Coordinates of C-alpha atoms in Angstrom, one line a residue:
Chain A
M986 CA 96.2 -167.2 -162.6
T987 CA 97.0 -168.6 -159.2
R988 CA 99.4 -171.0 -160.8
A989 CA 101.4 -168.2 -162.3
L990 CA 101.6 -166.3 -159.1
T991 CA 102.7 -169.2 -156.9
G992 CA 105.3 -169.9 -159.5
R993 CA 104.7 -173.6 -159.3
T994 CA 103.9 -175.7 -162.3
Q995 CA 101.0 -177.8 -161.3
L996 CA 100.0 -180.7 -163.5
P997 CA 96.3 -181.4 -164.0
A998 CA 95.0 -183.8 -161.4
E999 CA 94.2 -186.5 -164.0
P1000 CA 96.4 -186.0 -167.1
A1001 CA 94.7 -187.0 -170.3
P1002 CA 96.4 -190.1 -171.9
E1003 CA 97.7 -188.2 -174.9
T1004 CA 99.6 -185.7 -172.8
R1005 CA 101.7 -188.4 -171.0
T1006 CA 104.7 -188.3 -173.3
P1007 CA 107.4 -185.8 -172.1
Q1008 CA 107.6 -183.9 -175.3
R1009 CA 103.9 -183.2 -175.3
R1010 CA 103.8 -182.3 -171.7
W1011 CA 106.7 -179.9 -172.3
R1012 CA 104.9 -178.3 -175.3
R1013 CA 101.7 -177.8 -173.2
T1014 CA 103.7 -176.2 -170.3
L1015 CA 105.4 -173.9 -172.8
R1016 CA 102.0 -172.9 -174.4
R1017 CA 100.7 -172.1 -170.9
H1018 CA 103.8 -170.5 -169.4
G1019 CA 105.9 -169.5 -172.4
K1020 CA 105.4 -165.8 -171.8
E1021 CA 106.2 -166.1 -168.1
Y1022 CA 109.3 -168.1 -168.9
L1023 CA 110.5 -165.4 -171.3
L1024 CA 109.8 -162.7 -168.7
F1025 CA 111.7 -164.7 -166.1
A1026 CA 114.7 -165.1 -168.4
A1027 CA 114.6 -161.4 -169.2
L1028 CA 114.5 -160.4 -165.5
V1029 CA 117.0 -162.9 -164.1
G1030 CA 119.2 -163.4 -167.1
P1031 CA 121.3 -160.2 -166.9
N1032 CA 121.9 -160.6 -163.1
L1033 CA 122.8 -164.3 -163.5
A1034 CA 125.1 -163.5 -166.5
L1035 CA 127.0 -160.9 -164.5
I1036 CA 127.3 -163.3 -161.6
L1037 CA 128.5 -166.2 -163.8
V1038 CA 131.1 -164.0 -165.5
F1039 CA 132.4 -162.1 -162.5
S1040 CA 131.9 -164.5 -159.6
Y1041 CA 132.1 -168.1 -160.9
W1042 CA 134.3 -167.8 -163.9
P1043 CA 137.0 -166.0 -162.0
V1044 CA 137.2 -168.9 -159.5
I1045 CA 137.6 -171.4 -162.2
Y1046 CA 140.1 -169.2 -164.1
N1047 CA 142.1 -168.6 -160.9
C1048 CA 142.3 -172.3 -160.3
Y1049 CA 143.8 -172.8 -163.8
L1050 CA 146.2 -169.9 -163.3
S1051 CA 147.5 -171.4 -160.1
F1052 CA 149.0 -174.2 -162.1
T1053 CA 150.8 -171.8 -164.3
S1054 CA 153.7 -169.3 -164.2
W1055 CA 152.9 -166.0 -165.7
D1056 CA 154.2 -162.4 -165.5
M1057 CA 151.0 -161.0 -166.9
I1058 CA 152.9 -159.5 -169.8
S1059 CA 154.0 -162.4 -172.0
P1060 CA 151.2 -163.6 -174.2
A1061 CA 150.2 -166.8 -172.4
P1062 CA 150.7 -168.4 -169.0
T1063 CA 153.0 -171.5 -169.0
W1064 CA 151.7 -174.6 -167.4
V1065 CA 154.0 -175.6 -164.5
G1066 CA 151.8 -178.0 -162.6
L1067 CA 152.3 -177.8 -158.8
D1068 CA 155.4 -175.6 -159.0
E1069 CA 153.8 -172.4 -157.7
Y1070 CA 152.3 -174.3 -154.7
R1071 CA 155.7 -175.9 -154.0
E1072 CA 157.3 -172.4 -154.1
L1073 CA 154.7 -171.1 -151.7
F1074 CA 155.0 -173.8 -149.1
T1075 CA 158.8 -173.8 -149.2
S1076 CA 159.2 -170.1 -148.8
A1077 CA 159.7 -168.8 -145.3
D1078 CA 157.9 -165.7 -146.2
F1079 CA 154.6 -167.5 -146.8
G1080 CA 154.8 -169.3 -143.5
H1081 CA 155.3 -165.9 -141.9
V1082 CA 152.3 -164.5 -143.8
L1083 CA 150.1 -167.5 -142.8
L1084 CA 151.1 -167.0 -139.1
N1085 CA 150.3 -163.3 -139.4
T1086 CA 146.9 -164.1 -140.9
V1087 CA 146.0 -166.5 -138.1
K1088 CA 146.9 -163.9 -135.4
F1089 CA 145.1 -161.2 -137.4
V1090 CA 141.9 -163.1 -138.0
V1091 CA 141.6 -164.6 -134.5
L1092 CA 142.3 -161.3 -132.7
I1093 CA 139.9 -159.3 -134.9
V1094 CA 137.1 -161.9 -134.7
V1095 CA 137.4 -162.4 -130.9
G1096 CA 138.0 -158.7 -130.2
A1097 CA 135.0 -157.5 -132.3
I1098 CA 132.6 -160.1 -131.0
V1099 CA 133.5 -160.0 -127.3
G1100 CA 133.7 -156.2 -127.4
G1101 CA 130.4 -156.1 -129.4
L1102 CA 128.6 -158.4 -126.9
A1103 CA 129.8 -156.4 -123.9
T1104 CA 128.8 -153.1 -125.6
S1105 CA 125.4 -154.5 -126.6
L1106 CA 124.6 -155.4 -123.0
V1107 CA 125.1 -151.8 -122.0
L1108 CA 123.3 -150.4 -125.1
N1109 CA 120.3 -152.6 -124.4
Q1110 CA 119.7 -151.0 -121.0
R1111 CA 117.2 -148.2 -120.5
L1112 CA 119.7 -145.4 -120.2
V1113 CA 119.6 -141.8 -121.3
G1114 CA 121.8 -141.3 -124.3
R1115 CA 121.9 -144.9 -125.5
G1116 CA 120.5 -143.9 -128.8
L1117 CA 123.4 -141.6 -129.4
A1118 CA 125.9 -144.3 -128.3
R1119 CA 124.3 -146.8 -130.7
T1120 CA 124.6 -144.3 -133.5
V1121 CA 128.2 -143.4 -132.9
S1122 CA 129.4 -147.0 -132.3
F1123 CA 127.8 -148.1 -135.6
A1124 CA 129.1 -145.1 -137.6
P1125 CA 132.7 -146.6 -138.2
H1126 CA 131.1 -149.5 -139.9
I1127 CA 129.6 -147.4 -142.7
V1128 CA 132.7 -145.3 -143.3
S1129 CA 135.3 -146.3 -145.9
G1130 CA 138.1 -148.4 -144.4
A1131 CA 140.6 -146.2 -146.2
A1132 CA 139.3 -143.1 -144.3
I1133 CA 139.3 -144.9 -141.0
A1134 CA 142.8 -146.0 -141.6
A1135 CA 144.0 -142.5 -142.4
L1136 CA 142.4 -141.2 -139.3
W1137 CA 144.0 -143.8 -137.1
L1138 CA 147.4 -143.4 -138.7
F1139 CA 147.1 -139.8 -137.6
M1140 CA 145.9 -140.7 -134.1
L1141 CA 148.6 -143.3 -133.6
D1142 CA 151.4 -141.0 -134.5
P1143 CA 154.0 -141.4 -131.7
S1144 CA 154.9 -137.7 -131.5
F1145 CA 151.6 -135.8 -131.8
G1146 CA 148.9 -138.4 -131.8
L1147 CA 145.7 -138.5 -129.8
V1148 CA 146.6 -142.0 -128.6
R1149 CA 149.9 -140.8 -127.2
A1150 CA 148.0 -138.1 -125.2
L1151 CA 145.7 -140.8 -123.8
L1152 CA 148.4 -143.2 -122.9
E1153 CA 150.8 -140.8 -121.3
P1154 CA 148.8 -140.1 -118.2
L1155 CA 148.7 -143.9 -117.6
G1156 CA 152.5 -143.9 -117.7
I1157 CA 152.7 -145.7 -121.0
S1158 CA 154.9 -144.3 -123.7
S1159 CA 153.4 -144.6 -127.2
P1160 CA 155.1 -147.3 -129.3
Q1161 CA 156.0 -146.8 -133.0
W1162 CA 152.7 -148.3 -133.9
T1163 CA 152.9 -148.6 -137.7
T1164 CA 156.7 -148.4 -138.3
S1165 CA 157.9 -151.0 -135.9
S1166 CA 157.6 -154.7 -136.9
H1167 CA 156.6 -155.6 -133.4
Y1168 CA 153.4 -153.5 -133.4
S1169 CA 152.3 -153.0 -137.0
L1170 CA 150.1 -156.0 -137.1
Y1171 CA 148.5 -155.1 -133.8
A1172 CA 147.9 -151.6 -134.9
L1173 CA 145.8 -153.0 -137.8
V1174 CA 144.0 -155.3 -135.5
L1175 CA 143.2 -152.4 -133.2
V1176 CA 141.6 -150.4 -136.0
Y1177 CA 139.6 -153.3 -137.4
V1178 CA 138.3 -154.2 -133.9
W1179 CA 137.3 -150.5 -133.4
K1180 CA 135.6 -150.6 -136.8
G1181 CA 133.9 -153.9 -136.0
I1182 CA 132.7 -153.5 -132.4
G1183 CA 129.7 -151.3 -133.2
F1184 CA 128.5 -153.6 -136.0
S1185 CA 128.5 -156.7 -133.7
A1186 CA 127.0 -154.7 -130.9
I1187 CA 124.0 -153.6 -133.0
I1188 CA 123.4 -157.1 -134.3
Y1189 CA 123.5 -158.3 -130.7
V1190 CA 121.1 -155.6 -129.6
A1191 CA 118.7 -156.7 -132.2
G1192 CA 119.1 -160.2 -130.9
L1193 CA 118.6 -159.2 -127.3
Q1194 CA 115.4 -157.4 -128.2
N1195 CA 114.1 -160.6 -129.8
L1196 CA 114.6 -162.7 -126.6
P1197 CA 111.5 -163.7 -124.7
A1198 CA 111.2 -161.8 -121.4
D1199 CA 109.4 -164.7 -119.5
L1200 CA 112.6 -166.8 -119.5
F1201 CA 114.4 -164.1 -117.6
E1202 CA 111.6 -163.7 -115.1
A1203 CA 111.6 -167.5 -114.6
A1204 CA 115.4 -167.4 -114.1
T1205 CA 115.1 -164.5 -111.6
L1206 CA 112.4 -166.3 -109.7
D1207 CA 114.7 -169.3 -109.5
G1208 CA 117.2 -167.0 -107.8
A1209 CA 119.7 -166.7 -110.7
N1210 CA 121.9 -163.6 -110.3
G1211 CA 122.9 -161.3 -113.2
W1212 CA 126.0 -163.4 -114.3
Q1213 CA 124.1 -166.7 -114.1
R1214 CA 121.2 -165.3 -116.1
F1215 CA 123.7 -164.1 -118.7
R1216 CA 125.7 -167.4 -118.7
H1217 CA 122.7 -169.8 -118.8
V1218 CA 119.9 -167.8 -120.5
T1219 CA 121.1 -164.8 -122.5
F1220 CA 124.3 -166.2 -124.0
P1221 CA 122.8 -169.5 -125.2
L1222 CA 119.8 -167.8 -126.6
L1223 CA 122.0 -165.4 -128.6
S1224 CA 124.0 -168.3 -130.1
P1225 CA 122.4 -167.9 -133.6
V1226 CA 123.6 -164.3 -133.6
T1227 CA 127.1 -165.3 -132.4
Y1228 CA 127.2 -167.9 -135.1
F1229 CA 126.3 -165.4 -137.8
L1230 CA 128.9 -162.9 -136.5
V1231 CA 131.6 -165.5 -136.4
V1232 CA 131.1 -166.6 -140.0
T1233 CA 130.8 -163.1 -141.4
S1234 CA 133.7 -161.7 -139.4
V1235 CA 136.0 -164.6 -140.3
I1236 CA 135.3 -164.1 -144.0
G1237 CA 135.6 -160.3 -143.6
A1238 CA 138.9 -160.5 -141.7
F1239 CA 140.5 -162.8 -144.3
Q1240 CA 139.7 -160.3 -147.0
A1241 CA 140.7 -157.1 -145.3
Y1242 CA 142.8 -154.8 -147.5
D1243 CA 141.9 -151.2 -147.1
V1244 CA 143.2 -150.4 -143.6
T1245 CA 146.4 -152.4 -144.4
A1246 CA 146.9 -150.5 -147.7
V1247 CA 146.7 -147.1 -146.1
M1248 CA 148.3 -147.7 -142.7
T1249 CA 151.3 -150.0 -143.2
G1250 CA 151.3 -151.4 -146.8
G1251 CA 152.0 -154.7 -145.2
G1252 CA 155.2 -153.6 -143.6
P1253 CA 157.7 -152.9 -142.2
G1254 CA 159.1 -155.9 -144.0
Q1255 CA 156.4 -158.5 -144.0
S1256 CA 155.4 -157.8 -140.4
S1257 CA 151.8 -156.8 -141.1
T1258 CA 151.3 -158.7 -144.4
T1259 CA 148.3 -161.0 -144.2
L1260 CA 147.2 -163.5 -146.9
S1261 CA 144.9 -161.1 -148.8
W1262 CA 147.7 -158.4 -148.9
F1263 CA 150.2 -161.0 -150.0
I1264 CA 147.9 -162.0 -152.9
Y1265 CA 147.4 -158.4 -153.9
R1266 CA 151.1 -157.7 -153.8
Q1267 CA 152.1 -160.8 -155.8
A1268 CA 149.5 -160.1 -158.4
F1269 CA 149.6 -156.4 -158.9
Q1270 CA 153.0 -155.3 -157.7
A1271 CA 155.2 -158.3 -158.5
S1272 CA 153.2 -159.3 -161.6
N1273 CA 153.4 -162.9 -160.3
A1274 CA 150.0 -164.2 -161.5
G1275 CA 150.7 -167.9 -160.9
L1276 CA 151.9 -167.5 -157.4
A1277 CA 149.1 -165.1 -156.5
A1278 CA 146.5 -167.5 -157.9
A1279 CA 148.0 -170.4 -155.9
A1280 CA 147.9 -168.3 -152.7
A1281 CA 144.3 -167.4 -153.5
M1282 CA 143.5 -171.1 -153.9
V1283 CA 145.1 -171.7 -150.5
M1284 CA 142.8 -169.0 -149.1
L1285 CA 139.8 -170.5 -150.7
V1286 CA 140.6 -173.9 -149.2
I1287 CA 141.2 -172.4 -145.7
L1288 CA 137.9 -170.4 -145.9
L1289 CA 135.9 -173.4 -147.0
T1290 CA 137.4 -175.6 -144.3
I1291 CA 136.7 -173.0 -141.6
T1292 CA 133.1 -172.4 -142.7
M1293 CA 132.5 -176.1 -142.9
L1294 CA 133.9 -176.6 -139.4
I1295 CA 131.9 -173.7 -138.0
A1296 CA 128.8 -175.0 -139.7
R1297 CA 129.3 -178.5 -138.3
Y1298 CA 130.5 -177.6 -134.8
G1299 CA 128.4 -174.5 -134.6
E1300 CA 125.1 -176.0 -135.7
R1301 CA 125.3 -178.5 -132.8
R1302 CA 125.9 -175.8 -130.3
V1303 CA 123.4 -173.2 -131.6
T1304 CA 120.2 -173.1 -129.6
Y1305 CA 117.3 -172.0 -131.6
Q1306 CA 114.3 -170.7 -129.8
Chain B
M324 CA 125.2 -148.3 -107.8
R325 CA 124.4 -150.6 -110.7
R326 CA 123.1 -147.6 -112.7
I327 CA 126.2 -145.6 -112.0
L328 CA 128.3 -148.4 -113.4
L329 CA 126.1 -148.7 -116.4
Y330 CA 126.3 -145.0 -117.1
A331 CA 130.0 -145.1 -116.7
A332 CA 130.2 -147.9 -119.3
L333 CA 127.9 -145.9 -121.6
V334 CA 130.1 -142.9 -121.4
L335 CA 133.2 -145.0 -122.0
I336 CA 131.6 -146.5 -125.1
A337 CA 130.5 -143.2 -126.4
A338 CA 133.9 -141.7 -125.8
V339 CA 135.7 -144.5 -127.6
F340 CA 133.7 -143.9 -130.8
I341 CA 133.0 -140.1 -130.6
M342 CA 136.6 -139.0 -129.8
P343 CA 138.2 -140.3 -133.0
L344 CA 135.3 -138.8 -135.1
Y345 CA 135.7 -135.5 -133.2
W346 CA 139.4 -135.6 -133.8
L347 CA 138.9 -136.1 -137.5
F348 CA 136.6 -133.1 -137.9
S349 CA 138.5 -130.8 -135.6
S350 CA 141.9 -131.6 -137.1
A351 CA 140.6 -131.0 -140.6
V352 CA 140.0 -127.3 -139.6
K353 CA 143.2 -126.8 -137.6
P354 CA 146.2 -124.8 -138.8
S355 CA 149.3 -126.9 -138.9
G356 CA 150.7 -125.2 -135.8
E357 CA 147.9 -126.7 -133.8
I358 CA 148.0 -130.1 -135.5
Y359 CA 151.5 -130.9 -134.5
R360 CA 151.3 -129.4 -131.0
F361 CA 151.9 -131.6 -128.0
P362 CA 150.2 -131.5 -125.5
L363 CA 147.3 -131.6 -127.8
Q364 CA 145.2 -128.6 -128.8
W365 CA 141.8 -130.1 -128.1
I366 CA 139.7 -127.3 -129.5
P367 CA 140.8 -125.4 -132.6
R368 CA 141.3 -121.7 -131.9
H369 CA 139.4 -120.7 -135.0
L370 CA 138.1 -122.6 -138.0
H371 CA 140.7 -122.8 -140.7
W372 CA 139.6 -124.0 -144.1
S373 CA 142.9 -124.0 -146.0
N374 CA 143.4 -127.7 -145.4
F375 CA 140.6 -128.4 -147.8
T376 CA 142.0 -126.2 -150.5
N377 CA 145.4 -127.8 -149.9
A378 CA 144.0 -131.3 -150.3
W379 CA 142.2 -130.0 -153.4
H380 CA 145.5 -128.8 -154.8
D381 CA 147.6 -131.8 -153.8
A382 CA 145.4 -134.2 -155.8
P383 CA 142.4 -133.7 -158.2
F384 CA 139.7 -134.2 -155.6
G385 CA 137.2 -132.7 -158.0
S386 CA 137.5 -135.6 -160.3
F387 CA 137.7 -138.1 -157.4
F388 CA 134.4 -136.7 -156.2
I389 CA 132.8 -136.9 -159.7
N390 CA 134.0 -140.4 -160.3
S391 CA 132.8 -141.6 -156.9
I392 CA 129.4 -140.0 -157.5
V393 CA 129.0 -141.4 -161.0
V394 CA 130.1 -144.9 -160.1
T395 CA 127.9 -144.9 -157.0
L396 CA 124.8 -143.6 -158.7
I397 CA 125.1 -145.7 -161.9
G398 CA 126.3 -148.8 -160.0
T399 CA 123.5 -148.6 -157.5
A400 CA 120.9 -148.0 -160.2
I401 CA 122.0 -151.1 -162.2
K402 CA 122.1 -153.1 -159.0
M403 CA 118.6 -152.0 -158.0
V404 CA 117.1 -152.8 -161.4
L405 CA 118.7 -156.3 -161.4
A406 CA 117.9 -157.0 -157.7
T407 CA 114.2 -155.9 -158.1
G408 CA 113.7 -157.7 -161.4
S409 CA 115.3 -161.0 -160.1
A410 CA 113.5 -160.8 -156.8
Y411 CA 110.1 -160.4 -158.6
A412 CA 110.9 -163.2 -161.0
F413 CA 111.9 -165.6 -158.2
T414 CA 108.8 -164.7 -156.2
F415 CA 106.1 -164.6 -158.8
L416 CA 107.1 -166.3 -162.0
P417 CA 107.5 -170.0 -162.9
F418 CA 110.6 -171.3 -164.5
P419 CA 112.1 -174.8 -164.9
F420 CA 114.8 -175.4 -162.2
K421 CA 114.4 -172.0 -160.8
R422 CA 115.7 -173.1 -157.4
V423 CA 119.0 -174.0 -159.0
F424 CA 119.3 -170.5 -160.5
F425 CA 118.4 -169.0 -157.2
A426 CA 121.1 -171.1 -155.4
L427 CA 123.6 -170.1 -158.1
I428 CA 123.0 -166.4 -157.5
L429 CA 123.0 -166.7 -153.7
G430 CA 126.2 -168.8 -153.9
T431 CA 128.2 -165.7 -154.7
L432 CA 127.8 -164.6 -151.2
M433 CA 130.2 -167.4 -150.3
T434 CA 132.8 -166.5 -153.1
P435 CA 135.5 -164.5 -151.4
G436 CA 136.4 -161.3 -153.3
T437 CA 140.1 -161.9 -153.0
I438 CA 139.9 -165.0 -155.2
T439 CA 138.1 -163.1 -157.9
L440 CA 140.3 -160.1 -157.8
L441 CA 143.2 -161.1 -160.1
T442 CA 141.1 -163.0 -162.6
N443 CA 138.3 -160.3 -162.8
Y444 CA 141.1 -157.8 -163.5
L445 CA 142.2 -160.0 -166.4
T446 CA 138.7 -160.4 -167.7
A447 CA 138.1 -156.6 -167.5
S448 CA 141.4 -156.0 -169.2
D449 CA 140.5 -158.4 -172.0
L450 CA 137.3 -156.4 -172.5
G451 CA 139.3 -153.2 -172.7
W452 CA 137.7 -151.9 -169.4
V453 CA 140.9 -150.9 -167.5
D454 CA 140.6 -147.3 -166.4
T455 CA 137.0 -146.9 -167.6
Y456 CA 133.7 -146.4 -165.9
A457 CA 132.5 -149.7 -167.3
G458 CA 135.4 -151.4 -165.5
L459 CA 134.6 -149.7 -162.3
I460 CA 130.9 -150.4 -162.4
V461 CA 130.0 -153.6 -164.3
P462 CA 132.0 -156.3 -162.5
G463 CA 130.3 -155.4 -159.2
A464 CA 126.8 -154.7 -160.6
G465 CA 125.3 -158.2 -160.1
S466 CA 123.1 -158.4 -157.1
A467 CA 122.8 -161.4 -154.7
F468 CA 122.3 -160.0 -151.2
G469 CA 119.9 -157.2 -152.3
M470 CA 118.0 -159.7 -154.4
F471 CA 117.7 -162.0 -151.4
L472 CA 116.4 -159.2 -149.1
L473 CA 113.9 -158.0 -151.6
R474 CA 112.6 -161.5 -152.3
Q475 CA 112.1 -162.1 -148.6
Q476 CA 110.1 -158.9 -148.5
M477 CA 108.1 -159.8 -151.6
K478 CA 107.2 -163.2 -150.3
S479 CA 105.5 -161.6 -147.4
L480 CA 103.2 -159.4 -149.6
P481 CA 99.5 -160.5 -149.8
R482 CA 99.1 -162.4 -153.0
E483 CA 95.3 -162.0 -153.2
V484 CA 95.8 -158.3 -154.2
F485 CA 97.9 -159.3 -157.2
E486 CA 95.6 -162.0 -158.2
A487 CA 92.8 -159.5 -158.2
A488 CA 94.9 -157.2 -160.3
Q489 CA 95.7 -160.0 -162.8
M490 CA 92.0 -160.7 -163.1
D491 CA 91.5 -157.1 -164.0
G492 CA 94.0 -157.6 -166.8
A493 CA 97.2 -156.1 -165.3
G494 CA 100.4 -157.7 -166.6
H495 CA 103.4 -158.7 -164.6
L496 CA 105.4 -155.6 -165.4
R497 CA 102.5 -153.4 -164.4
I498 CA 102.0 -155.3 -161.1
L499 CA 105.8 -155.0 -160.4
V500 CA 106.0 -151.3 -161.0
R501 CA 102.6 -150.2 -159.7
M502 CA 102.1 -152.5 -156.8
V503 CA 105.0 -154.6 -155.7
I504 CA 107.7 -151.9 -155.7
P505 CA 105.5 -149.3 -153.8
M506 CA 104.5 -151.9 -151.3
S507 CA 108.2 -152.9 -150.8
R508 CA 109.3 -149.3 -150.3
P509 CA 111.1 -149.6 -147.0
M510 CA 113.1 -152.6 -148.2
M511 CA 113.9 -150.9 -151.5
I512 CA 115.3 -148.0 -149.6
T513 CA 117.3 -150.3 -147.4
V514 CA 118.8 -152.2 -150.3
T515 CA 119.6 -148.9 -152.1
L516 CA 121.4 -147.4 -149.1
I517 CA 123.5 -150.5 -148.5
S518 CA 124.5 -150.5 -152.2
V519 CA 125.4 -146.8 -152.0
I520 CA 127.6 -147.4 -149.0
E521 CA 129.3 -150.5 -150.5
V522 CA 130.1 -148.9 -153.8
W523 CA 131.2 -145.6 -152.3
N524 CA 133.5 -147.3 -149.8
D525 CA 135.0 -149.9 -152.2
F526 CA 138.7 -149.7 -152.2
I527 CA 140.6 -152.6 -153.7
W528 CA 138.7 -153.0 -157.0
P529 CA 138.9 -149.3 -157.9
L530 CA 142.6 -149.3 -156.9
I531 CA 143.5 -152.0 -159.4
I532 CA 141.1 -151.2 -162.2
T533 CA 141.9 -147.5 -162.5
T534 CA 145.4 -146.5 -163.5
T535 CA 145.3 -142.8 -164.2
T536 CA 144.8 -140.2 -161.5
Q537 CA 141.7 -138.8 -163.3
M538 CA 139.9 -142.1 -163.0
R539 CA 140.5 -142.7 -159.3
T540 CA 137.6 -142.6 -156.7
L541 CA 137.7 -140.8 -153.4
P542 CA 139.0 -143.5 -151.1
I543 CA 142.0 -144.1 -153.4
G544 CA 142.4 -140.3 -153.5
L545 CA 143.6 -140.5 -149.8
L546 CA 146.7 -142.4 -151.0
Y547 CA 147.7 -139.3 -153.0
L548 CA 147.8 -137.2 -149.9
K549 CA 150.2 -139.5 -148.0
S550 CA 153.7 -138.6 -149.1
Q551 CA 156.3 -141.2 -149.7
E552 CA 159.1 -139.2 -148.2
G553 CA 157.8 -139.3 -144.7
Y554 CA 156.6 -135.8 -144.3
N555 CA 152.8 -135.7 -144.3
D556 CA 150.5 -132.7 -144.4
W557 CA 148.1 -134.1 -141.8
G558 CA 145.7 -131.2 -142.1
A559 CA 145.2 -131.9 -145.8
I560 CA 144.9 -135.7 -145.1
M561 CA 142.2 -135.1 -142.5
A562 CA 140.4 -132.8 -144.9
G563 CA 140.5 -135.4 -147.6
T564 CA 139.3 -138.0 -145.0
V565 CA 136.4 -135.8 -144.2
M566 CA 135.5 -135.6 -147.8
V567 CA 135.4 -139.4 -148.0
A568 CA 133.7 -140.0 -144.7
A569 CA 131.2 -137.1 -144.4
P570 CA 128.8 -138.1 -147.2
M571 CA 128.2 -141.6 -145.8
L572 CA 128.0 -140.3 -142.2
I573 CA 125.3 -137.8 -143.2
L574 CA 123.5 -140.5 -145.1
F575 CA 123.7 -142.7 -142.0
L576 CA 122.4 -140.0 -139.7
L577 CA 119.4 -139.4 -142.1
A578 CA 118.5 -143.0 -142.7
Q579 CA 119.9 -145.0 -139.7
R580 CA 116.8 -147.1 -139.3
Y581 CA 116.9 -148.4 -142.9
I582 CA 120.6 -149.0 -142.9
V583 CA 120.8 -150.9 -139.7
A584 CA 117.8 -153.0 -140.8
G585 CA 119.7 -154.0 -143.9
F586 CA 122.9 -154.9 -142.2
S587 CA 121.2 -156.9 -139.5
G588 CA 118.9 -158.5 -142.2
G589 CA 118.9 -162.3 -141.8
A590 CA 121.2 -162.2 -138.7
V591 CA 118.6 -162.3 -136.0
K592 CA 115.6 -164.1 -137.3
G593 CA 117.9 -166.9 -138.6

């Protein structure tokens, strides 16, 4: 009974000589655990099947498609080797898209994490109303990106938008946020940072509450001021949280679609097109399956490289308590 | 002095997040004369509901609502059954190479959705699932994160109780339904809520897998309110946005604790 519950197959301490052959041992295990194996298969099988079909197979299939040219209408993709990759890397458009993606991801990740950390330091103080502030700052995270985007599109309107009303007293005239190629990408960044700050703030608050108080007392006794305590005690102790947030926000920013779709559609021109939007457009608007698949492979390689770098460099810097 | 600064910062934070939400709800009930006024009309003179009826006429929000609710409920139900079953199996049942299977399922957390988008569309299209509920629901129904959270929870349950129940002749399914699930209730609620939020808010998959207006879900419905010609009825758009956002905001206000626990799951304890 215990054996079944711990889920470990323990062999008898002294196996009888006749059970030593693998086949017999297997048969004995089956006799003992057969029912549990069946139940395991019934419980895990459907989940695993869905994951194999809709998470692993598409990656393999995508890899194959990236070596083909296909308009998604003709019966079969044509094998073209590295042609689609060559086309990607020789087109000026794609270089522009990659540059946009770098700006976009870096600004969102840094903005949401730095903003979230600063916010969490305030929200962690004993202040009247901090509960409300925590709730409202996290709320954008659970609302659909499409809705957030529609709301911000309205607020950023240069003639009657809320943002214009806030900027005017400061002597700043509201730019054409979404229709000018200078600002469109930054308008998207602004919205994603706004959406992301509350999330990182709440994760940081949870981290701050887990920190041991005695370290701060010791630092205070040693005469460390507020900034020094933050710099040398709080921030290093929060490094696992920062690490988690960097990894999840990089992956999230690379795959952002919804705000782009509603606010700018990647435009004007290519000015706010990032890699994920480029892939979507190539696949579903230009019916260019091979090129989209090749761009998706580029994204996969970039993401794997970044996560590996973060894991390697990050692990060394992360301080666990 | 320090406290004054802290309160000033707190007010600033609250304002940054409350103001847009206030603006959303107030604009949804403003007549167009007040929406396009500058300087702004901060407080609507009186509540004006025609934006909602306009949105409802501009696009079939009734079917968007029904589709969103059906997809969210069925999708979450399937996800929960799969997550709970797998979590139980991985915690309490033996199986050869079960760690490999566990790693295979968790590995999907690292597979970027963008890479699976095109090819999942092709698979769904081969199955004849374009523009169907099956196409909307099934490809996302597998559960990795929920399964992981539930397994972490189940591992912490006292095993002696289940051993005693087994001695008394209870089978695995009975133990799962009668003991493990009730004892894991807070985590079950958390995983359910996260799934509801995820499915309800999903944008890109419903956008590509549905082709007719009748099959669209609410977030896609917003695209129907934006006009191509440049003139936008912002009152109607904000009313539509309220319809997309309000259900999740209400859910969040009611069950904050569970939702936050789920999103921060694994982040802090490392």
